[in-house]
């Protein structure tokens, strides 16, 4: 996707004062995290179907350890994907202007996003009735960045769509990471993104744990 938009569509999209590849890469980083979230949804539902949880319950371990393992694995996969995508972006012309502090802040924002989204994915995996159902629910997350500023500026969109894109939480992550990597002021976008995804985490993590314990209550 990075290569396709970089070499096929990038020349037709005006993003103002920067190059399209500089505009594109932060959006691709967010997309990479959301695509990985689908695998978490499927993995959780697969555990529910295959009976592996029943075997784990025979071991002296915390009830939440199964979910925690999936969350940690998702975050690790996400971080690996982000490193790979940044490297590929640099190879095809991405030239960030961020300081060390701005890189660290961008990484922290993506880590919060990956962690929160992993818990949302776990909830979807737990409420799905089958692996196919989990796959369908996971697509909701996977396509959420496409209705954001990942590929084009919000001001180029029709009014109704623009209003949605500008205020949905994935756009806030994309814009925050983009501004940080390009060495620009983040403004209110940064704290709004953190507030949104901390709130989502505070809802999703307890909800996933509750559903899991209720489903496998002794």
mmCIF file with all atom_site columns, C-alpha atoms in Angstrom:
data_model
loop_
_atom_site.group_PDB
_atom_site.id
_atom_site.type_symbol
_atom_site.label_atom_id
_atom_site.label_alt_id
_atom_site.label_comp_id
_atom_site.label_asym_id
_atom_site.label_entity_id
_atom_site.label_seq_id
_atom_site.pdbx_PDB_ins_code
_atom_site.Cartn_x
_atom_site.Cartn_y
_atom_site.Cartn_z
_atom_site.occupancy
_atom_site.B_iso_or_equiv
_atom_site.pdbx_formal_charge
_atom_site.auth_seq_id
_atom_site.auth_comp_id
_atom_site.auth_asym_id
_atom_site.auth_atom_id
_atom_site.pdbx_PDB_model_num
ATOM 1   C CA . UNK A 1 1   ? 0.000   0.000   0.000  1.00 0.00 ? 1   UNK A CA 1
ATOM 2   C CA . UNK A 1 2   ? 2.848   2.391   0.817  1.00 0.00 ? 2   UNK A CA 1
ATOM 3   C CA . UNK A 1 3   ? 4.513   1.716   -2.520 1.00 0.00 ? 3   UNK A CA 1
ATOM 4   C CA . UNK A 1 4   ? 1.248   1.957   -4.452 1.00 0.00 ? 4   UNK A CA 1
ATOM 5   C CA . UNK A 1 5   ? 0.295   5.344   -3.050 1.00 0.00 ? 5   UNK A CA 1
ATOM 6   C CA . UNK A 1 6   ? 3.877   6.595   -3.218 1.00 0.00 ? 6   UNK A CA 1
ATOM 7   C CA . UNK A 1 7   ? 4.478   5.790   -6.877 1.00 0.00 ? 7   UNK A CA 1
ATOM 8   C CA . UNK A 1 8   ? 1.018   5.516   -8.475 1.00 0.00 ? 8   UNK A CA 1
ATOM 9   C CA . UNK A 1 9   ? -1.215  8.056   -6.750 1.00 0.00 ? 9   UNK A CA 1
ATOM 10  C CA . UNK A 1 10  ? 1.146   10.395  -4.920 1.00 0.00 ? 10  UNK A CA 1
ATOM 11  C CA . UNK A 1 11  ? 1.747   12.679  -7.855 1.00 0.00 ? 11  UNK A CA 1
ATOM 12  C CA . UNK A 1 12  ? -1.967  13.404  -8.192 1.00 0.00 ? 12  UNK A CA 1
ATOM 13  C CA . UNK A 1 13  ? -2.563  14.397  -4.544 1.00 0.00 ? 13  UNK A CA 1
ATOM 14  C CA . UNK A 1 14  ? -1.723  17.882  -3.296 1.00 0.00 ? 14  UNK A CA 1
ATOM 15  C CA . UNK A 1 15  ? -0.898  18.011  0.416  1.00 0.00 ? 15  UNK A CA 1
ATOM 16  C CA . UNK A 1 16  ? 0.488   21.515  0.569  1.00 0.00 ? 16  UNK A CA 1
ATOM 17  C CA . UNK A 1 17  ? 3.879   22.417  1.996  1.00 0.00 ? 17  UNK A CA 1
ATOM 18  C CA . UNK A 1 18  ? 5.372   18.906  2.261  1.00 0.00 ? 18  UNK A CA 1
ATOM 19  C CA . UNK A 1 19  ? 5.907   15.986  -0.096 1.00 0.00 ? 19  UNK A CA 1
ATOM 20  C CA . UNK A 1 20  ? 3.232   13.328  -0.379 1.00 0.00 ? 20  UNK A CA 1
ATOM 21  C CA . UNK A 1 21  ? 5.500   10.598  0.978  1.00 0.00 ? 21  UNK A CA 1
ATOM 22  C CA . UNK A 1 22  ? 6.070   12.665  4.140  1.00 0.00 ? 22  UNK A CA 1
ATOM 23  C CA . UNK A 1 23  ? 2.309   13.083  4.444  1.00 0.00 ? 23  UNK A CA 1
ATOM 24  C CA . UNK A 1 24  ? 1.613   9.406   3.694  1.00 0.00 ? 24  UNK A CA 1
ATOM 25  C CA . UNK A 1 25  ? 3.970   7.501   6.002  1.00 0.00 ? 25  UNK A CA 1
ATOM 26  C CA . UNK A 1 26  ? 2.343   8.510   9.328  1.00 0.00 ? 26  UNK A CA 1
ATOM 27  C CA . UNK A 1 27  ? -1.013  7.340   7.969  1.00 0.00 ? 27  UNK A CA 1
ATOM 28  C CA . UNK A 1 28  ? 0.519   4.047   6.838  1.00 0.00 ? 28  UNK A CA 1
ATOM 29  C CA . UNK A 1 29  ? 1.964   3.524   10.329 1.00 0.00 ? 29  UNK A CA 1
ATOM 30  C CA . UNK A 1 30  ? -1.513  3.807   11.839 1.00 0.00 ? 30  UNK A CA 1
ATOM 31  C CA . UNK A 1 31  ? -2.932  1.487   9.174  1.00 0.00 ? 31  UNK A CA 1
ATOM 32  C CA . UNK A 1 32  ? -0.250  -1.096  9.994  1.00 0.00 ? 32  UNK A CA 1
ATOM 33  C CA . UNK A 1 33  ? -1.364  -1.141  13.637 1.00 0.00 ? 33  UNK A CA 1
ATOM 34  C CA . UNK A 1 34  ? -5.041  -1.521  12.739 1.00 0.00 ? 34  UNK A CA 1
ATOM 35  C CA . UNK A 1 35  ? -4.352  -4.363  10.304 1.00 0.00 ? 35  UNK A CA 1
ATOM 36  C CA . UNK A 1 36  ? -2.488  -6.246  13.025 1.00 0.00 ? 36  UNK A CA 1
ATOM 37  C CA . UNK A 1 37  ? -5.473  -5.749  15.347 1.00 0.00 ? 37  UNK A CA 1
ATOM 38  C CA . UNK A 1 38  ? -7.536  -8.062  13.142 1.00 0.00 ? 38  UNK A CA 1
ATOM 39  C CA . UNK A 1 39  ? -5.164  -10.934 13.898 1.00 0.00 ? 39  UNK A CA 1
ATOM 40  C CA . UNK A 1 40  ? -5.747  -10.344 17.625 1.00 0.00 ? 40  UNK A CA 1
ATOM 41  C CA . UNK A 1 41  ? -9.514  -10.583 17.143 1.00 0.00 ? 41  UNK A CA 1
ATOM 42  C CA . UNK A 1 42  ? -9.107  -13.846 15.254 1.00 0.00 ? 42  UNK A CA 1
ATOM 43  C CA . UNK A 1 43  ? -6.603  -15.272 17.738 1.00 0.00 ? 43  UNK A CA 1
ATOM 44  C CA . UNK A 1 44  ? -8.853  -14.583 20.738 1.00 0.00 ? 44  UNK A CA 1
ATOM 45  C CA . UNK A 1 45  ? -11.881 -16.112 19.050 1.00 0.00 ? 45  UNK A CA 1
ATOM 46  C CA . UNK A 1 46  ? -9.816  -19.115 17.940 1.00 0.00 ? 46  UNK A CA 1
ATOM 47  C CA . UNK A 1 47  ? -8.828  -19.749 21.561 1.00 0.00 ? 47  UNK A CA 1
ATOM 48  C CA . UNK A 1 48  ? -12.482 -19.596 22.544 1.00 0.00 ? 48  UNK A CA 1
ATOM 49  C CA . UNK A 1 49  ? -13.435 -22.167 19.911 1.00 0.00 ? 49  UNK A CA 1
ATOM 50  C CA . UNK A 1 50  ? -10.566 -24.644 20.235 1.00 0.00 ? 50  UNK A CA 1
ATOM 51  C CA . UNK A 1 51  ? -10.780 -25.250 23.968 1.00 0.00 ? 51  UNK A CA 1
ATOM 52  C CA . UNK A 1 52  ? -7.263  -24.100 24.756 1.00 0.00 ? 52  UNK A CA 1
ATOM 53  C CA . UNK A 1 53  ? -8.639  -21.847 27.514 1.00 0.00 ? 53  UNK A CA 1
ATOM 54  C CA . UNK A 1 54  ? -10.079 -24.858 29.320 1.00 0.00 ? 54  UNK A CA 1
ATOM 55  C CA . UNK A 1 55  ? -6.622  -26.409 29.394 1.00 0.00 ? 55  UNK A CA 1
ATOM 56  C CA . UNK A 1 56  ? -5.091  -23.191 30.702 1.00 0.00 ? 56  UNK A CA 1
ATOM 57  C CA . UNK A 1 57  ? -7.687  -23.083 33.486 1.00 0.00 ? 57  UNK A CA 1
ATOM 58  C CA . UNK A 1 58  ? -6.267  -26.334 34.819 1.00 0.00 ? 58  UNK A CA 1
ATOM 59  C CA . UNK A 1 59  ? -2.976  -24.519 35.472 1.00 0.00 ? 59  UNK A CA 1
ATOM 60  C CA . UNK A 1 60  ? -2.310  -22.209 38.424 1.00 0.00 ? 60  UNK A CA 1
ATOM 61  C CA . UNK A 1 61  ? -2.407  -18.929 36.527 1.00 0.00 ? 61  UNK A CA 1
ATOM 62  C CA . UNK A 1 62  ? -4.332  -15.674 36.522 1.00 0.00 ? 62  UNK A CA 1
ATOM 63  C CA . UNK A 1 63  ? -7.619  -15.702 34.622 1.00 0.00 ? 63  UNK A CA 1
ATOM 64  C CA . UNK A 1 64  ? -6.520  -12.622 32.719 1.00 0.00 ? 64  UNK A CA 1
ATOM 65  C CA . UNK A 1 65  ? -3.212  -14.140 31.605 1.00 0.00 ? 65  UNK A CA 1
ATOM 66  C CA . UNK A 1 66  ? -4.630  -15.458 28.310 1.00 0.00 ? 66  UNK A CA 1
ATOM 67  C CA . UNK A 1 67  ? -5.949  -12.056 27.292 1.00 0.00 ? 67  UNK A CA 1
ATOM 68  C CA . UNK A 1 68  ? -2.822  -10.307 28.513 1.00 0.00 ? 68  UNK A CA 1
ATOM 69  C CA . UNK A 1 69  ? -0.696  -12.636 26.394 1.00 0.00 ? 69  UNK A CA 1
ATOM 70  C CA . UNK A 1 70  ? -2.673  -11.735 23.284 1.00 0.00 ? 70  UNK A CA 1
ATOM 71  C CA . UNK A 1 71  ? -2.414  -8.014  24.066 1.00 0.00 ? 71  UNK A CA 1
ATOM 72  C CA . UNK A 1 72  ? 1.347   -8.132  24.613 1.00 0.00 ? 72  UNK A CA 1
ATOM 73  C CA . UNK A 1 73  ? 1.835   -10.158 21.440 1.00 0.00 ? 73  UNK A CA 1
ATOM 74  C CA . UNK A 1 74  ? -0.259  -7.666  19.454 1.00 0.00 ? 74  UNK A CA 1
ATOM 75  C CA . UNK A 1 75  ? 1.755   -4.707  20.720 1.00 0.00 ? 75  UNK A CA 1
ATOM 76  C CA . UNK A 1 76  ? 5.051   -6.447  19.932 1.00 0.00 ? 76  UNK A CA 1
ATOM 77  C CA . UNK A 1 77  ? 3.870   -7.297  16.415 1.00 0.00 ? 77  UNK A CA 1
ATOM 78  C CA . UNK A 1 78  ? 2.736   -3.713  15.998 1.00 0.00 ? 78  UNK A CA 1
ATOM 79  C CA . UNK A 1 79  ? 6.083   -2.283  17.061 1.00 0.00 ? 79  UNK A CA 1
ATOM 80  C CA . UNK A 1 80  ? 7.942   -4.599  14.675 1.00 0.00 ? 80  UNK A CA 1
ATOM 81  C CA . UNK A 1 81  ? 5.626   -3.564  11.842 1.00 0.00 ? 81  UNK A CA 1
ATOM 82  C CA . UNK A 1 82  ? 6.176   0.122   12.617 1.00 0.00 ? 82  UNK A CA 1
ATOM 83  C CA . UNK A 1 83  ? 9.955   -0.247  12.487 1.00 0.00 ? 83  UNK A CA 1
ATOM 84  C CA . UNK A 1 84  ? 9.728   -2.070  9.157  1.00 0.00 ? 84  UNK A CA 1
ATOM 85  C CA . UNK A 1 85  ? 7.370   0.534   7.680  1.00 0.00 ? 85  UNK A CA 1
ATOM 86  C CA . UNK A 1 86  ? 9.534   3.463   8.799  1.00 0.00 ? 86  UNK A CA 1
ATOM 87  C CA . UNK A 1 87  ? 12.543  1.767   7.226  1.00 0.00 ? 87  UNK A CA 1
ATOM 88  C CA . UNK A 1 88  ? 10.681  1.186   3.972  1.00 0.00 ? 88  UNK A CA 1
ATOM 89  C CA . UNK A 1 89  ? 9.417   4.756   4.015  1.00 0.00 ? 89  UNK A CA 1
ATOM 90  C CA . UNK A 1 90  ? 12.975  6.068   4.356  1.00 0.00 ? 90  UNK A CA 1
ATOM 91  C CA . UNK A 1 91  ? 14.013  3.951   1.377  1.00 0.00 ? 91  UNK A CA 1
ATOM 92  C CA . UNK A 1 92  ? 11.337  5.495   -0.857 1.00 0.00 ? 92  UNK A CA 1
ATOM 93  C CA . UNK A 1 93  ? 11.856  9.119   0.119  1.00 0.00 ? 93  UNK A CA 1
ATOM 94  C CA . UNK A 1 94  ? 10.363  9.727   3.571  1.00 0.00 ? 94  UNK A CA 1
ATOM 95  C CA . UNK A 1 95  ? 12.336  12.531  5.200  1.00 0.00 ? 95  UNK A CA 1
ATOM 96  C CA . UNK A 1 96  ? 11.054  13.340  8.703  1.00 0.00 ? 96  UNK A CA 1
ATOM 97  C CA . UNK A 1 97  ? 12.158  16.506  10.493 1.00 0.00 ? 97  UNK A CA 1
ATOM 98  C CA . UNK A 1 98  ? 11.471  15.312  14.016 1.00 0.00 ? 98  UNK A CA 1
ATOM 99  C CA . UNK A 1 99  ? 13.820  15.766  16.933 1.00 0.00 ? 99  UNK A CA 1
ATOM 100 C CA . UNK A 1 100 ? 14.635  12.872  19.249 1.00 0.00 ? 100 UNK A CA 1
ATOM 101 C CA . UNK A 1 101 ? 11.920  14.036  21.664 1.00 0.00 ? 101 UNK A CA 1
ATOM 102 C CA . UNK A 1 102 ? 9.371   14.231  18.852 1.00 0.00 ? 102 UNK A CA 1
ATOM 103 C CA . UNK A 1 103 ? 10.281  10.718  17.697 1.00 0.00 ? 103 UNK A CA 1
ATOM 104 C CA . UNK A 1 104 ? 9.775   9.437   21.239 1.00 0.00 ? 104 UNK A CA 1
ATOM 105 C CA . UNK A 1 105 ? 6.428   11.216  21.537 1.00 0.00 ? 105 UNK A CA 1
ATOM 106 C CA . UNK A 1 106 ? 5.291   9.806   18.186 1.00 0.00 ? 106 UNK A CA 1
ATOM 107 C CA . UNK A 1 107 ? 6.339   6.320   19.283 1.00 0.00 ? 107 UNK A CA 1
ATOM 108 C CA . UNK A 1 108 ? 4.472   6.756   22.588 1.00 0.00 ? 108 UNK A CA 1
ATOM 109 C CA . UNK A 1 109 ? 1.335   7.842   20.725 1.00 0.00 ? 109 UNK A CA 1
ATOM 110 C CA . UNK A 1 110 ? 1.515   4.805   18.442 1.00 0.00 ? 110 UNK A CA 1
ATOM 111 C CA . UNK A 1 111 ? 2.161   2.528   21.425 1.00 0.00 ? 111 UNK A CA 1
ATOM 112 C CA . UNK A 1 112 ? -0.915  3.870   23.237 1.00 0.00 ? 112 UNK A CA 1
ATOM 113 C CA . UNK A 1 113 ? -2.941  3.423   20.058 1.00 0.00 ? 113 UNK A CA 1
ATOM 114 C CA . UNK A 1 114 ? -1.707  -0.150  19.559 1.00 0.00 ? 114 UNK A CA 1
ATOM 115 C CA . UNK A 1 115 ? -2.334  -1.078  23.206 1.00 0.00 ? 115 UNK A CA 1
ATOM 116 C CA . UNK A 1 116 ? -5.835  0.386   23.292 1.00 0.00 ? 116 UNK A CA 1
ATOM 117 C CA . UNK A 1 117 ? -6.793  -1.085  19.927 1.00 0.00 ? 117 UNK A CA 1
ATOM 118 C CA . UNK A 1 118 ? -5.546  -4.511  21.016 1.00 0.00 ? 118 UNK A CA 1
ATOM 119 C CA . UNK A 1 119 ? -8.026  -4.461  23.919 1.00 0.00 ? 119 UNK A CA 1
ATOM 120 C CA . UNK A 1 120 ? -10.832 -3.400  21.581 1.00 0.00 ? 120 UNK A CA 1
ATOM 121 C CA . UNK A 1 121 ? -9.848  -6.281  19.305 1.00 0.00 ? 121 UNK A CA 1
ATOM 122 C CA . UNK A 1 122 ? -9.975  -8.672  22.250 1.00 0.00 ? 122 UNK A CA 1
ATOM 123 C CA . UNK A 1 123 ? -13.523 -7.515  23.061 1.00 0.00 ? 123 UNK A CA 1
ATOM 124 C CA . UNK A 1 124 ? -14.589 -8.180  19.462 1.00 0.00 ? 124 UNK A CA 1
ATOM 125 C CA . UNK A 1 125 ? -12.960 -11.604 19.544 1.00 0.00 ? 125 UNK A CA 1
ATOM 126 C CA . UNK A 1 126 ? -14.797 -12.484 22.761 1.00 0.00 ? 126 UNK A CA 1
ATOM 127 C CA . UNK A 1 127 ? -18.242 -11.360 21.597 1.00 0.00 ? 127 UNK A CA 1
ATOM 128 C CA . UNK A 1 128 ? -17.976 -13.022 18.174 1.00 0.00 ? 128 UNK A CA 1
ATOM 129 C CA . UNK A 1 129 ? -19.718 -16.368 17.824 1.00 0.00 ? 129 UNK A CA 1
ATOM 130 C CA . UNK A 1 130 ? -17.294 -17.830 15.298 1.00 0.00 ? 130 UNK A CA 1
ATOM 131 C CA . UNK A 1 131 ? -13.956 -17.198 13.616 1.00 0.00 ? 131 UNK A CA 1
ATOM 132 C CA . UNK A 1 132 ? -15.799 -15.909 10.538 1.00 0.00 ? 132 UNK A CA 1
ATOM 133 C CA . UNK A 1 133 ? -17.769 -13.537 12.738 1.00 0.00 ? 133 UNK A CA 1
ATOM 134 C CA . UNK A 1 134 ? -14.563 -12.355 14.391 1.00 0.00 ? 134 UNK A CA 1
ATOM 135 C CA . UNK A 1 135 ? -13.078 -11.690 10.966 1.00 0.00 ? 135 UNK A CA 1
ATOM 136 C CA . UNK A 1 136 ? -16.074 -9.559  10.029 1.00 0.00 ? 136 UNK A CA 1
ATOM 137 C CA . UNK A 1 137 ? -15.923 -7.554  13.255 1.00 0.00 ? 137 UNK A CA 1
ATOM 138 C CA . UNK A 1 138 ? -12.190 -7.078  12.824 1.00 0.00 ? 138 UNK A CA 1
ATOM 139 C CA . UNK A 1 139 ? -12.773 -5.445  9.457  1.00 0.00 ? 139 UNK A CA 1
ATOM 140 C CA . UNK A 1 140 ? -14.523 -2.578  11.251 1.00 0.00 ? 140 UNK A CA 1
ATOM 141 C CA . UNK A 1 141 ? -11.240 -1.737  12.925 1.00 0.00 ? 141 UNK A CA 1
ATOM 142 C CA . UNK A 1 142 ? -9.099  -2.427  9.884  1.00 0.00 ? 142 UNK A CA 1
ATOM 143 C CA . UNK A 1 143 ? -11.005 0.001   7.672  1.00 0.00 ? 143 UNK A CA 1
ATOM 144 C CA . UNK A 1 144 ? -11.336 2.802   10.256 1.00 0.00 ? 144 UNK A CA 1
ATOM 145 C CA . UNK A 1 145 ? -8.127  4.576   9.093  1.00 0.00 ? 145 UNK A CA 1
ATOM 146 C CA . UNK A 1 146 ? -9.490  4.775   5.546  1.00 0.00 ? 146 UNK A CA 1
ATOM 147 C CA . UNK A 1 147 ? -12.081 7.264   6.817  1.00 0.00 ? 147 UNK A CA 1
ATOM 148 C CA . UNK A 1 148 ? -9.347  9.473   8.247  1.00 0.00 ? 148 UNK A CA 1
ATOM 149 C CA . UNK A 1 149 ? -6.626  11.802  7.034  1.00 0.00 ? 149 UNK A CA 1
ATOM 150 C CA . UNK A 1 150 ? -4.255  8.906   6.345  1.00 0.00 ? 150 UNK A CA 1
ATOM 151 C CA . UNK A 1 151 ? -4.271  9.459   2.568  1.00 0.00 ? 151 UNK A CA 1
ATOM 152 C CA . UNK A 1 152 ? -5.743  12.898  1.885  1.00 0.00 ? 152 UNK A CA 1
ATOM 153 C CA . UNK A 1 153 ? -6.272  16.140  3.833  1.00 0.00 ? 153 UNK A CA 1
ATOM 154 C CA . UNK A 1 154 ? -9.703  16.495  5.423  1.00 0.00 ? 154 UNK A CA 1
ATOM 155 C CA . UNK A 1 155 ? -10.364 19.816  3.662  1.00 0.00 ? 155 UNK A CA 1
ATOM 156 C CA . UNK A 1 156 ? -10.523 18.022  0.298  1.00 0.00 ? 156 UNK A CA 1
ATOM 157 C CA . UNK A 1 157 ? -13.525 15.938  1.404  1.00 0.00 ? 157 UNK A CA 1
ATOM 158 C CA . UNK A 1 158 ? -17.274 16.693  1.109  1.00 0.00 ? 158 UNK A CA 1
ATOM 159 C CA . UNK A 1 159 ? -18.677 18.573  4.105  1.00 0.00 ? 159 UNK A CA 1
ATOM 160 C CA . UNK A 1 160 ? -20.511 15.691  5.805  1.00 0.00 ? 160 UNK A CA 1
ATOM 161 C CA . UNK A 1 161 ? -17.642 13.257  5.414  1.00 0.00 ? 161 UNK A CA 1
ATOM 162 C CA . UNK A 1 162 ? -15.151 15.928  6.386  1.00 0.00 ? 162 UNK A CA 1
ATOM 163 C CA . UNK A 1 163 ? -16.922 16.545  9.703  1.00 0.00 ? 163 UNK A CA 1
ATOM 164 C CA . UNK A 1 164 ? -16.756 12.842  10.547 1.00 0.00 ? 164 UNK A CA 1
ATOM 165 C CA . UNK A 1 165 ? -13.147 12.423  9.449  1.00 0.00 ? 165 UNK A CA 1
ATOM 166 C CA . UNK A 1 166 ? -11.926 15.449  11.394 1.00 0.00 ? 166 UNK A CA 1
ATOM 167 C CA . UNK A 1 167 ? -13.427 14.276  14.685 1.00 0.00 ? 167 UNK A CA 1
ATOM 168 C CA . UNK A 1 168 ? -13.002 10.505  14.691 1.00 0.00 ? 168 UNK A CA 1
ATOM 169 C CA . UNK A 1 169 ? -10.292 9.198   17.067 1.00 0.00 ? 169 UNK A CA 1
ATOM 170 C CA . UNK A 1 170 ? -8.099  7.505   14.435 1.00 0.00 ? 170 UNK A CA 1
ATOM 171 C CA . UNK A 1 171 ? -7.673  10.810  12.593 1.00 0.00 ? 171 UNK A CA 1
ATOM 172 C CA . UNK A 1 172 ? -6.388  12.367  15.811 1.00 0.00 ? 172 UNK A CA 1
ATOM 173 C CA . UNK A 1 173 ? -3.672  9.721   16.022 1.00 0.00 ? 173 UNK A CA 1
ATOM 174 C CA . UNK A 1 174 ? -2.714  10.147  12.359 1.00 0.00 ? 174 UNK A CA 1
ATOM 175 C CA . UNK A 1 175 ? -2.534  13.935  12.643 1.00 0.00 ? 175 UNK A CA 1
ATOM 176 C CA . UNK A 1 176 ? -0.591  13.840  15.910 1.00 0.00 ? 176 UNK A CA 1
ATOM 177 C CA . UNK A 1 177 ? 2.017   11.410  14.591 1.00 0.00 ? 177 UNK A CA 1
ATOM 178 C CA . UNK A 1 178 ? 2.294   13.334  11.313 1.00 0.00 ? 178 UNK A CA 1
ATOM 179 C CA . UNK A 1 179 ? 2.848   16.680  13.019 1.00 0.00 ? 179 UNK A CA 1
ATOM 180 C CA . UNK A 1 180 ? 5.443   15.197  15.361 1.00 0.00 ? 180 UNK A CA 1
ATOM 181 C CA . UNK A 1 181 ? 7.403   13.435  12.608 1.00 0.00 ? 181 UNK A CA 1
ATOM 182 C CA . UNK A 1 182 ? 7.374   16.538  10.435 1.00 0.00 ? 182 UNK A CA 1
ATOM 183 C CA . UNK A 1 183 ? 8.551   18.703  13.320 1.00 0.00 ? 183 UNK A CA 1
ATOM 184 C CA . UNK A 1 184 ? 5.410   20.812  13.411 1.00 0.00 ? 184 UNK A CA 1
ATOM 185 C CA . UNK A 1 185 ? 3.351   22.055  16.392 1.00 0.00 ? 185 UNK A CA 1
ATOM 186 C CA . UNK A 1 186 ? 0.811   19.467  17.477 1.00 0.00 ? 186 UNK A CA 1
ATOM 187 C CA . UNK A 1 187 ? -1.627  21.887  19.092 1.00 0.00 ? 187 UNK A CA 1
ATOM 188 C CA . UNK A 1 188 ? -4.799  20.491  20.642 1.00 0.00 ? 188 UNK A CA 1
ATOM 189 C CA . UNK A 1 189 ? -4.685  17.362  18.483 1.00 0.00 ? 189 UNK A CA 1
ATOM 190 C CA . UNK A 1 190 ? -2.160  15.624  20.721 1.00 0.00 ? 190 UNK A CA 1
ATOM 191 C CA . UNK A 1 191 ? -4.012  15.833  24.015 1.00 0.00 ? 191 UNK A CA 1
ATOM 192 C CA . UNK A 1 192 ? -7.319  15.052  22.292 1.00 0.00 ? 192 UNK A CA 1
ATOM 193 C CA . UNK A 1 193 ? -5.809  11.882  20.812 1.00 0.00 ? 193 UNK A CA 1
ATOM 194 C CA . UNK A 1 194 ? -4.423  10.816  24.191 1.00 0.00 ? 194 UNK A CA 1
ATOM 195 C CA . UNK A 1 195 ? -7.740  11.551  25.911 1.00 0.00 ? 195 UNK A CA 1
ATOM 196 C CA . UNK A 1 196 ? -9.710  9.556   23.337 1.00 0.00 ? 196 UNK A CA 1
ATOM 197 C CA . UNK A 1 197 ? -7.501  6.475   23.427 1.00 0.00 ? 197 UNK A CA 1
ATOM 198 C CA . UNK A 1 198 ? -7.009  6.442   27.191 1.00 0.00 ? 198 UNK A CA 1
ATOM 199 C CA . UNK A 1 199 ? -10.803 6.590   27.517 1.00 0.00 ? 199 UNK A CA 1
ATOM 200 C CA . UNK A 1 200 ? -11.195 3.751   25.000 1.00 0.00 ? 200 UNK A CA 1
ATOM 201 C CA . UNK A 1 201 ? -8.592  1.719   26.900 1.00 0.00 ? 201 UNK A CA 1
ATOM 202 C CA . UNK A 1 202 ? -10.337 2.348   30.226 1.00 0.00 ? 202 UNK A CA 1
ATOM 203 C CA . UNK A 1 203 ? -13.546 0.940   28.755 1.00 0.00 ? 203 UNK A CA 1
ATOM 204 C CA . UNK A 1 204 ? -12.183 -1.885  26.593 1.00 0.00 ? 204 UNK A CA 1
ATOM 205 C CA . UNK A 1 205 ? -9.736  -3.495  29.051 1.00 0.00 ? 205 UNK A CA 1
ATOM 206 C CA . UNK A 1 206 ? -12.196 -3.999  31.947 1.00 0.00 ? 206 UNK A CA 1
ATOM 207 C CA . UNK A 1 207 ? -14.940 -5.002  29.496 1.00 0.00 ? 207 UNK A CA 1
ATOM 208 C CA . UNK A 1 208 ? -12.777 -7.657  27.849 1.00 0.00 ? 208 UNK A CA 1
ATOM 209 C CA . UNK A 1 209 ? -11.714 -9.031  31.230 1.00 0.00 ? 209 UNK A CA 1
ATOM 210 C CA . UNK A 1 210 ? -15.309 -9.130  32.465 1.00 0.00 ? 210 UNK A CA 1
ATOM 211 C CA . UNK A 1 211 ? -16.598 -10.893 29.343 1.00 0.00 ? 211 UNK A CA 1
ATOM 212 C CA . UNK A 1 212 ? -13.775 -13.413 29.537 1.00 0.00 ? 212 UNK A CA 1
ATOM 213 C CA . UNK A 1 213 ? -14.345 -14.221 33.211 1.00 0.00 ? 213 UNK A CA 1
ATOM 214 C CA . UNK A 1 214 ? -18.106 -14.430 32.743 1.00 0.00 ? 214 UNK A CA 1
ATOM 215 C CA . UNK A 1 215 ? -17.728 -16.763 29.789 1.00 0.00 ? 215 UNK A CA 1
ATOM 216 C CA . UNK A 1 216 ? -15.392 -19.096 31.662 1.00 0.00 ? 216 UNK A CA 1
ATOM 217 C CA . UNK A 1 217 ? -16.742 -18.703 35.174 1.00 0.00 ? 217 UNK A CA 1
ATOM 218 C CA . UNK A 1 218 ? -16.202 -21.824 37.232 1.00 0.00 ? 218 UNK A CA 1
#
